[in-house]
Coordinates of C-alpha atoms in Angstrom, one line a residue:
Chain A
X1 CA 135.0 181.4 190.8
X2 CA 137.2 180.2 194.0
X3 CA 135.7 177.4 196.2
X4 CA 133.8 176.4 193.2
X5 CA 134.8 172.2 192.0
X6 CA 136.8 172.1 189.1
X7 CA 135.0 168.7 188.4
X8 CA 131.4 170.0 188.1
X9 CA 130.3 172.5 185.2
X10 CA 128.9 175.4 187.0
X11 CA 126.7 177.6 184.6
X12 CA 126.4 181.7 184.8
X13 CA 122.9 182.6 183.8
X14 CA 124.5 184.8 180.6
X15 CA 127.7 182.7 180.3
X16 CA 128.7 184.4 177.0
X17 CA 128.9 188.1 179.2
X18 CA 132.3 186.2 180.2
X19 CA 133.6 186.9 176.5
X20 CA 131.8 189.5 175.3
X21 CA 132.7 193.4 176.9
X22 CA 129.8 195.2 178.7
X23 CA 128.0 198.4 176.6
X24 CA 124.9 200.2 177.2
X25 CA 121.6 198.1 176.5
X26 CA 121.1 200.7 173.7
X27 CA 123.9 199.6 171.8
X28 CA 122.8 195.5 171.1
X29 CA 119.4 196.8 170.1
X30 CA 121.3 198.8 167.5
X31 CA 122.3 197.1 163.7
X32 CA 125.0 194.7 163.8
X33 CA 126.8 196.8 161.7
X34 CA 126.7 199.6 163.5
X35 CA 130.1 201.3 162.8
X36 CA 130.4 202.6 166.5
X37 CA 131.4 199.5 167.7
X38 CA 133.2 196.9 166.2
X39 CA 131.4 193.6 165.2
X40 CA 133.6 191.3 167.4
X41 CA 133.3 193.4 170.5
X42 CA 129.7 192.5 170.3
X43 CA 129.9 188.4 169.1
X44 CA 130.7 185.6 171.3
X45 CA 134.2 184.3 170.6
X46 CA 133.9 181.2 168.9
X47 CA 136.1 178.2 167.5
X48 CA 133.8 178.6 164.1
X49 CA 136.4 175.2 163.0
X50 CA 137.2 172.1 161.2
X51 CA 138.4 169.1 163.4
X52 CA 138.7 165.2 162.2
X53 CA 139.9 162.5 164.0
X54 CA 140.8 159.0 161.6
X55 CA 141.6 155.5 163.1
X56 CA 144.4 153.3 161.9
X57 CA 145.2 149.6 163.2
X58 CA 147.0 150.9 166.4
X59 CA 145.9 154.3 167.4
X60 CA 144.4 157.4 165.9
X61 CA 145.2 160.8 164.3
X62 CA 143.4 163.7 165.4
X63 CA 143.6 167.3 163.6
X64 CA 142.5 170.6 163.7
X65 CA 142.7 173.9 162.2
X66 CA 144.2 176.7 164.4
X67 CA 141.7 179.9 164.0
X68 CA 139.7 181.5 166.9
X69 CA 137.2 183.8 165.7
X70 CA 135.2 187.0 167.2
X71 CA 132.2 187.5 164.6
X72 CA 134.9 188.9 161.6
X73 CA 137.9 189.2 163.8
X74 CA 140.9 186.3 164.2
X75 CA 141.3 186.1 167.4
X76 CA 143.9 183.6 167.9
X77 CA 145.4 182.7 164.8
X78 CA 147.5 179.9 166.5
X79 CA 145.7 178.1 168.4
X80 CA 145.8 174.7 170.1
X81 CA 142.2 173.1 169.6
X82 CA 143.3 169.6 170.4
X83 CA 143.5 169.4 173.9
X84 CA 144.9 166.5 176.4
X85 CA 142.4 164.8 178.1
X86 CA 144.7 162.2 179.8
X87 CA 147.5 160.5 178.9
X88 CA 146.9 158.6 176.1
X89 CA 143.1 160.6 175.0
X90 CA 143.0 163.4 173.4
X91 CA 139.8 165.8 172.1
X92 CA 139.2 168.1 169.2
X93 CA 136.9 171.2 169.8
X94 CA 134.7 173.1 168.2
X95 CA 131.9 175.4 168.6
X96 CA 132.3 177.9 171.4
X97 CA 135.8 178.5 173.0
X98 CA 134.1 179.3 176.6
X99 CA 131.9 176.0 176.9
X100 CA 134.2 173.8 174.9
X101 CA 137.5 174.9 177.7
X102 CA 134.9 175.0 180.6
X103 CA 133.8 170.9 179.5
X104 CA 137.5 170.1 178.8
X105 CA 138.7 171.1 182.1
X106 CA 136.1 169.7 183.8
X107 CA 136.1 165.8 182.4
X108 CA 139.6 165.9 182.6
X109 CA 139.5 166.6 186.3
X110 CA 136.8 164.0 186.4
X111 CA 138.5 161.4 184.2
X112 CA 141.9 162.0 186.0
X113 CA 140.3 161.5 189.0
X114 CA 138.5 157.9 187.9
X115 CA 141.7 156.7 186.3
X116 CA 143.8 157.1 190.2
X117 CA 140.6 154.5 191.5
X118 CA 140.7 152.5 188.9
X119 CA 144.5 152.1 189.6
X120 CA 144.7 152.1 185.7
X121 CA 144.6 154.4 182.4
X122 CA 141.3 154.8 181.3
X123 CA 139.2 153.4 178.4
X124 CA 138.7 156.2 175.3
X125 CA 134.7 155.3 176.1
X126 CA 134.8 156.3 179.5
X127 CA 136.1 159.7 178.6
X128 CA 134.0 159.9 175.4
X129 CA 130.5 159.4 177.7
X130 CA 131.9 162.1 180.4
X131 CA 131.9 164.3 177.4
X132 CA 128.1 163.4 176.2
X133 CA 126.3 163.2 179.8
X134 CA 128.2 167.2 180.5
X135 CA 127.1 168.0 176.7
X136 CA 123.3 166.4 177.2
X137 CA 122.5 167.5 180.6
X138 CA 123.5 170.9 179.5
X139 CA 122.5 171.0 176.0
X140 CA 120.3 173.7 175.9
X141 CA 122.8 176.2 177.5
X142 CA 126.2 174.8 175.8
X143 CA 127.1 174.8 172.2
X144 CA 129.8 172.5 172.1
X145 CA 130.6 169.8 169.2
X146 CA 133.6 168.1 170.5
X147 CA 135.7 164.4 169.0
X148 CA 137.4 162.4 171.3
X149 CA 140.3 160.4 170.3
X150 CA 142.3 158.2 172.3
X151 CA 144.0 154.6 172.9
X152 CA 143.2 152.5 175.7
X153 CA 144.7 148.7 175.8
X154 CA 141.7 146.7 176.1
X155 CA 139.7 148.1 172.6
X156 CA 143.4 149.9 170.9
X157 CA 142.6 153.1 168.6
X158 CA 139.4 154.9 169.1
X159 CA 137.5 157.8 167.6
X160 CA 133.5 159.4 169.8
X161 CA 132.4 161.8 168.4
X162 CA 129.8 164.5 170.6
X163 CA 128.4 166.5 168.4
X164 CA 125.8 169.9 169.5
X165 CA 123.0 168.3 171.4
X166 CA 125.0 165.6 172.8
X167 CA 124.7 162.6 171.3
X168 CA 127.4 159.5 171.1
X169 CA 129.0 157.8 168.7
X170 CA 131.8 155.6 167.5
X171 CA 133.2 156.2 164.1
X172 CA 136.2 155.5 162.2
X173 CA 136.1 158.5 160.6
X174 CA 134.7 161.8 161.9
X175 CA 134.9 165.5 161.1
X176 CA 133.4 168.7 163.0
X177 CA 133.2 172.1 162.8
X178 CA 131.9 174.7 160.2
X179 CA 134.3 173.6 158.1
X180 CA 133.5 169.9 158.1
X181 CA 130.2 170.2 155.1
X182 CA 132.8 171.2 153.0
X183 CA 134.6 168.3 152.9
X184 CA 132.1 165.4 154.1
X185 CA 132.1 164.4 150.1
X186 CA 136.3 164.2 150.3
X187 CA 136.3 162.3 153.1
X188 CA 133.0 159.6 152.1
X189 CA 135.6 158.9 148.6
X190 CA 139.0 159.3 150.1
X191 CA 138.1 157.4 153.2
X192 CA 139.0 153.3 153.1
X193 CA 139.3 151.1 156.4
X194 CA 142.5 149.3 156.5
X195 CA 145.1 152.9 156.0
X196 CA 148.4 153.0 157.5
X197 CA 149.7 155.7 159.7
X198 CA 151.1 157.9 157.5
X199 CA 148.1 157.7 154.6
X200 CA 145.9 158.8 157.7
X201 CA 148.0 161.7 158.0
X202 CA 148.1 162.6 154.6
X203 CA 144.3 162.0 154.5
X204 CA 143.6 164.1 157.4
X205 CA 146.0 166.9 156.0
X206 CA 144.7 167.2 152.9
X207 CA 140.9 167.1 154.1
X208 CA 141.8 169.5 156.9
X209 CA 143.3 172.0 153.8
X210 CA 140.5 171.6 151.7
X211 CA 138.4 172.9 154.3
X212 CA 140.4 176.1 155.6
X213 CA 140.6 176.9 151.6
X214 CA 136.4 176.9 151.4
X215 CA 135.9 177.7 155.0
X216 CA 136.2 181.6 156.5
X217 CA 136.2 180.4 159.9
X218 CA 138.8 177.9 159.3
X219 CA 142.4 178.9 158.5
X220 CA 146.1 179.2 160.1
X221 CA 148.0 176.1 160.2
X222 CA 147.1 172.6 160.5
X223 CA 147.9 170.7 163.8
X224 CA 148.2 166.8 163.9
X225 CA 148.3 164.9 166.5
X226 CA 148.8 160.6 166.2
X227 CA 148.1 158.9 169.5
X228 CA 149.2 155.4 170.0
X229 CA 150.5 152.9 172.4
X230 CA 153.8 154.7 172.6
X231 CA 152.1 157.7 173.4
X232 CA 151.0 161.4 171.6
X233 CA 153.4 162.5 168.8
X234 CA 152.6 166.0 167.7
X235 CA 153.1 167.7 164.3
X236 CA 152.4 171.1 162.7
X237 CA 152.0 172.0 159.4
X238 CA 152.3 175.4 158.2
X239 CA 150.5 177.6 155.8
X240 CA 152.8 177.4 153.6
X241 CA 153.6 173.6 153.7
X242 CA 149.4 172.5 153.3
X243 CA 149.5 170.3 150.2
X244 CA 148.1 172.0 147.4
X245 CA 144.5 171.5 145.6
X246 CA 144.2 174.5 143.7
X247 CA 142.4 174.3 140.1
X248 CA 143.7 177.8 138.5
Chain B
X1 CA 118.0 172.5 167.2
X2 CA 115.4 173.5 169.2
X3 CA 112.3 171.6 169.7
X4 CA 109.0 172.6 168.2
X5 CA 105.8 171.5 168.4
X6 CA 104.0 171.7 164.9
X7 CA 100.0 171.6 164.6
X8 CA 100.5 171.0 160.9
X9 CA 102.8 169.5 158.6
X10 CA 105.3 172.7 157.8
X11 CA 105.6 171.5 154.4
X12 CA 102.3 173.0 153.2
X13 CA 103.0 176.0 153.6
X14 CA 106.3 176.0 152.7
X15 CA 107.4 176.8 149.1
X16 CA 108.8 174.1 146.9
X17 CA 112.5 174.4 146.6
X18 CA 114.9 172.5 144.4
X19 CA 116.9 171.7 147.8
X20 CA 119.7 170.6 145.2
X21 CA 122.6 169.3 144.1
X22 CA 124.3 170.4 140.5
X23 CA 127.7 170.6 138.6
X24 CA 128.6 171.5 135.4
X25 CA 132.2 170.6 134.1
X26 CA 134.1 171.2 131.1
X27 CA 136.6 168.6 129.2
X28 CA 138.5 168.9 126.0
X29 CA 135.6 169.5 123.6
X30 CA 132.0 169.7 125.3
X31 CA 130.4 170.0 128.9
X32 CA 129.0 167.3 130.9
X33 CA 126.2 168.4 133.4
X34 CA 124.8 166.9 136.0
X35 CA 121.8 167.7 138.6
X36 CA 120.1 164.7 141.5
X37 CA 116.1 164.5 141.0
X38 CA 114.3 165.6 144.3
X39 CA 112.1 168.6 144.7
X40 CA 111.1 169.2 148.4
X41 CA 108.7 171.7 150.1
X42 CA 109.7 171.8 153.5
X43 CA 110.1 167.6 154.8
X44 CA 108.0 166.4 152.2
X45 CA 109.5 165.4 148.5
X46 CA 106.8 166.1 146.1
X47 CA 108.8 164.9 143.2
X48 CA 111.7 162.7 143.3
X49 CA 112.2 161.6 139.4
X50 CA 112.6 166.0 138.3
X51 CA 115.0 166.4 135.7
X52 CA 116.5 169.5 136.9
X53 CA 118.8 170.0 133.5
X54 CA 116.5 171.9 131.0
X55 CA 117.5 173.1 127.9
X56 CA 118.2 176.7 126.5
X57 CA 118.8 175.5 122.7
X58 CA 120.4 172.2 120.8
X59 CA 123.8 172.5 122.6
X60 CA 122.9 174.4 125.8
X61 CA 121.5 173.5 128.6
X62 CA 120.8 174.6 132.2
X63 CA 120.6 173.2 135.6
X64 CA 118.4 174.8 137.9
X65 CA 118.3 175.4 141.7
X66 CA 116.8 177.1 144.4
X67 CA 113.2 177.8 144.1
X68 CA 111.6 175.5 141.4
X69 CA 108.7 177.9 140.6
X70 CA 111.7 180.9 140.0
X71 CA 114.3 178.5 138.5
X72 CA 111.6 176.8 135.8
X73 CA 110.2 180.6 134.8
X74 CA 114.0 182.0 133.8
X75 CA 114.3 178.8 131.9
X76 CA 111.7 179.0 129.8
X77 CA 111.8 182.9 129.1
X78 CA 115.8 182.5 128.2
X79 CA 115.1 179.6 126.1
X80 CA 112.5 181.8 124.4
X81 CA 114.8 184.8 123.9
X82 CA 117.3 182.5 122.8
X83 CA 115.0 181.6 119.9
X84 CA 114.5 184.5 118.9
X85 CA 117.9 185.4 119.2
X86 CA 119.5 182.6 117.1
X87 CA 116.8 182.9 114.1
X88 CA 118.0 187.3 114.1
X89 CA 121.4 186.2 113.9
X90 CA 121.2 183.0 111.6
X91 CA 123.5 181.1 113.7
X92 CA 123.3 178.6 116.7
X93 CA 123.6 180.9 119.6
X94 CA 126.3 181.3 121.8
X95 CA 127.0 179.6 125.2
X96 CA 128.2 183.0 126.4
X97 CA 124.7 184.8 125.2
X98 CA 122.5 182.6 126.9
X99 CA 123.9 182.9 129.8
X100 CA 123.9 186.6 129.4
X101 CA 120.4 186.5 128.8
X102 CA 120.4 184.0 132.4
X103 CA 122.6 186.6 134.2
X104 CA 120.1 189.6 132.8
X105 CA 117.4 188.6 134.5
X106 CA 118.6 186.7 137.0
X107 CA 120.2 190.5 138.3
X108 CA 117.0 192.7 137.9
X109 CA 115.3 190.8 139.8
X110 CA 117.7 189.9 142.2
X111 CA 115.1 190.9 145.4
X112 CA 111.9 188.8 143.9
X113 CA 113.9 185.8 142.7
X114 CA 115.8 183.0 144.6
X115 CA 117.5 180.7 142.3
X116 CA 120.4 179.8 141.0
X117 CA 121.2 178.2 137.3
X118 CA 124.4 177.0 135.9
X119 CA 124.2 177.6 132.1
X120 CA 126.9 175.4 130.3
X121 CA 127.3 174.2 126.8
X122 CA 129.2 173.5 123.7
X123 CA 129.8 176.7 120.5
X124 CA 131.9 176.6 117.9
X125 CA 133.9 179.9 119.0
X126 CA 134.6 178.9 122.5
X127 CA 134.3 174.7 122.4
X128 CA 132.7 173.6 126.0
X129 CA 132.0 176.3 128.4
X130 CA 130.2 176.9 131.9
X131 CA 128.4 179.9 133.1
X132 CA 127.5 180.2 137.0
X133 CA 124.9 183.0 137.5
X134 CA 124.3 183.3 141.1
X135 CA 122.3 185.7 142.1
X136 CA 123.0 188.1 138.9
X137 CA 126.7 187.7 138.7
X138 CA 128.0 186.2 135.7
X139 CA 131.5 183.7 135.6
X140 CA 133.1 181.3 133.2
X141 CA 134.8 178.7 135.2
X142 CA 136.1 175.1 134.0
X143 CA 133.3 173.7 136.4
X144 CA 130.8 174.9 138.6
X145 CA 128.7 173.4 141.4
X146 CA 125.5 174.5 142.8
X147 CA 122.6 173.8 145.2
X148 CA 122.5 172.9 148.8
X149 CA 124.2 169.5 148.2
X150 CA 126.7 171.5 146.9
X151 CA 128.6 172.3 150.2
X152 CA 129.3 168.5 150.9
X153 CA 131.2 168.4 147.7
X154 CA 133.2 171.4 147.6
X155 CA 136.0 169.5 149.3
X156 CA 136.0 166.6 146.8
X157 CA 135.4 168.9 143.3
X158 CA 139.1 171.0 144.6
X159 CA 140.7 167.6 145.4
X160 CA 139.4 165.5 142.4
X161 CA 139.4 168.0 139.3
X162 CA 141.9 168.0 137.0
X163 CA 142.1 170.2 133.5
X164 CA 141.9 168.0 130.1
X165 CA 140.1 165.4 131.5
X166 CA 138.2 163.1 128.8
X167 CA 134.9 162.8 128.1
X168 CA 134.7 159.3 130.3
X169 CA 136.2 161.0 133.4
X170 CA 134.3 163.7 133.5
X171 CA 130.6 161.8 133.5
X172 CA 132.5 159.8 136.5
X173 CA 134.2 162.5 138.0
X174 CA 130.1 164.4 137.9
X175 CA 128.4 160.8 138.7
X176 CA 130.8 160.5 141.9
X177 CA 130.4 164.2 142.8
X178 CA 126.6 163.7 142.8
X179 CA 126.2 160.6 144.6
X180 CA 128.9 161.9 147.5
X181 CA 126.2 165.2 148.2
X182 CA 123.5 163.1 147.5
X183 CA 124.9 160.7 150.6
X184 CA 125.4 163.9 152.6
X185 CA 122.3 166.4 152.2
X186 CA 118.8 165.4 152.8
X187 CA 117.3 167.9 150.0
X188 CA 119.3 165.9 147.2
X189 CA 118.2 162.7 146.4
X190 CA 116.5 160.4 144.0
X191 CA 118.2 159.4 140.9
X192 CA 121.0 161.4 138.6
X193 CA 120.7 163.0 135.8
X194 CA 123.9 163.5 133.2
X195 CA 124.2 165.5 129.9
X196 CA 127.0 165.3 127.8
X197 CA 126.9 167.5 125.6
X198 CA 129.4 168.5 122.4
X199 CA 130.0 168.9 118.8
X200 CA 127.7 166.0 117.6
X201 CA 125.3 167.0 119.8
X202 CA 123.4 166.5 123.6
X203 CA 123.2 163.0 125.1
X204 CA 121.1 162.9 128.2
X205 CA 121.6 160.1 130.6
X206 CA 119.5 158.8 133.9
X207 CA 121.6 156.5 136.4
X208 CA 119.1 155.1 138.4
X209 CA 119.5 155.0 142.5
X210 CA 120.9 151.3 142.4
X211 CA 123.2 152.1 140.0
X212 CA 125.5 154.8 141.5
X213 CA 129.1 154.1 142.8
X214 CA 129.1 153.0 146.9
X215 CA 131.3 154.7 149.1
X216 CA 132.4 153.5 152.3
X217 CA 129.2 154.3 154.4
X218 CA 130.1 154.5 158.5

């Protein structure tokens, strides 16, 4: 990949081969559960997820579960799906770990780029549409469902959300992943505009728990993340520490 | 996802489904059930008033998902057997029987059937109970939800259930559950129907479309 920009997405024609290890042709025309060979050696790997991002009167809180999966197998049990964008903008993402690091890297390059001619940080938007024209012009090769959060000075806390197939949209609530049907009916009640900081993060923890409890792909610990004018503050809760919802 | 191009409308060839949203929940004393009213076949709704909570006998009812055709047939065979049943024994059946009888069928023909009913009601042995079948398994659970509105929910029902709620709480606790997956899933819809049903008796409720709680739409 040397000589190649950082800035511009360049596509393999069979990007998921990057993942996935080389066997015989034989062997994919064989049953998935073929016991020769393990299902994940065969499945892309995939941030199958729940992410939300919440805004409060001064910023936003992002979170994220923290489980990479291959078909049945964990992965990465720890890991870090709310990545720096810039400074003061972070994003959440889901769908597959390849294209959602590949489109990550790139628009930060991009963005970091923009922000040294603009002589200035840049606005949540701008970083928000880098993500949707890489996500739309690419749609058909990229499954990528990504939330931007950030805070810029002129417009304060923001939340875009990107979803698969590249679309755009402000909202001051939004949830991805596969675990986000699970708890689109917690977060429609629980949700009221006007929260403080820390109800956002109780809010976002509990919702984020609700969904790793319903959701196989979702699990690990819970990482938070509030971005404001002061900057990112990070937080992780762990398995053990999730706030509790259970019925029995 | 992807796009398609369609010479005819999918939906008439497509069976008619209950695309659905139901939940059964017990309180102190009785069940309250509750099921939205649309009946799709593919994109089009060819009914949106259905009352998808039948009932099995006085003080049982079921709600039924999945494929209507499938879901309507086990109803009316159970609640035949059920008959039969309760006239052998000289008794009002019990909760736990008719969903056996559910379950039963339900599991031998597991391969030719595709729906799912939630069997709850109120006996004098066992107070309120509810019975999820799906697909041939049979479980007593202090609430149940099914359907594909159901998903939405599943976040809310863990959060927002309590044990010993009253009678009051529990028609809101199914009214809010129902018009949060009704908000969420395009196959539920229409208005909702409630049954509360327990010693004295069934009470069945319709709250029209206008009338459910708002939640903060984005």
């Amino acid at each position: 990949m040397c000589g190649l920009l950082p800035g511009v997405l360049h596509l393999r024609s069979s990007f998921k081969m990057a993942t996935a290890l080389q066997f015989p042709a034989n062997v994919s025309t064989l049953n998935n559960y073929n016991e020769l060979y393990p299902d994940w050696t065969q499945r892309e790997v995939s941030t199958g997820t729940t992410i939300m991002a919440v805004e409060f009167d001064g910023g936003v809180v992002m979170g994220a579960d923290s489980r990479t999966t291959t078909g049945a197998y964990i992965a990465n049990r720890v890991t870090d799906k709310l990545t720096p964008i810039h400074e003061r903008i972070l994003c959440c993402r889901s769908g597959s770990a390849a294209d959602t690091q590949a489109i990550a890297d790139a628009v930060t390059y991009q963005l970091g780029f923009h922000s040294i001619e603009l002589d200035e940080a840049p606005l949540v938007q701008t970083a928000a549409s880098l993500f949707r024209d890489m996500c739309y012009r690419y749609r058909e090769e990229l499954m990528a469902g990504i939330i931007v959060g950030g805070w810029d000075p002129r417009r304060g806390g923001q939340v875009y959300t990107v979803p698969v197939g590249g679309m755009m949209t402000r909202q001051p609530v939004s949830v991805g992943g596969s675990g986000s049907s699970y708890i689109y009916g917690y977060v429609d009640s629980n949700y009221r505009p006007g929260m403080s900081k820390e109800e956002c993060l109780k809010f976002t923890a509990g919702a984020l728990s609700l969904a790793m409890e319903r959701d196989g792909s979702s699990g690990g610990v819970v990482r938070l993340a509030v971005i404001s004018e002061q900057g990112v503050e990070r937080q992780v809760i762990l398995g053990n520490q999730l706030p509790k919802f259970s019925t029995v | 996802m992807s796009e398609e191009m369609f010479p005819e409308p999918e939906w008439l060839s497509e069976e008619v489904k209950t695309g659905t949203t139901i939940i059964a929940v017990t309180f102190d004393g009785g069940v309250v059930l509750g099921s939205d009213s649309r009946v799709s076949a593919g994109e089009a709704v060819v009914n949106r008033v259905m009352n998808k909570l039948s009932p099995l006998h006085d003080k049982i009812y079921c709600a039924l998902s999945g494929s209507a055709a499938d879901a309507q047939t086990i109803a009316e065979i159970v609640n035949y057997q059920l008959d039969v049943h309760s006239i052998e024994v000289e008794d009002d059946p019990l909760v736990c029987s008719a969903a056996t009888l559910v379950k039963n069928i339900s599991y031998k023909y597991k391969e030719e059937l595709s729906a799912h009913l939630i069997v709850a009601g109120w006996d004098r042995k066992k107070g309120g109970q509810v019975y999820a079948t799906l697909s041939g398994l049979l479980t007593s659970q202090p609430f149940a939800i099914g359907g594909s509105g159901s998903f939405y929910i599943n976040g809310f029902v863990d959060a927002e259930y309590r044990k010993n709620m009253t009678k009051r709480e529990c028609q809101e606790f199914v009214v809010n559950a129902l018009t949060l997956a009704m908000g969420r899933d395009g196959s539920s819809g229409g208005v909702a129907y409630v049954v509360t049903i327990d010693k004295d008796g069934a009470e069945e409720k319709c709250v029209l479309g206008n009338e459910l709680p708002k939640f903060f739409d984005e």
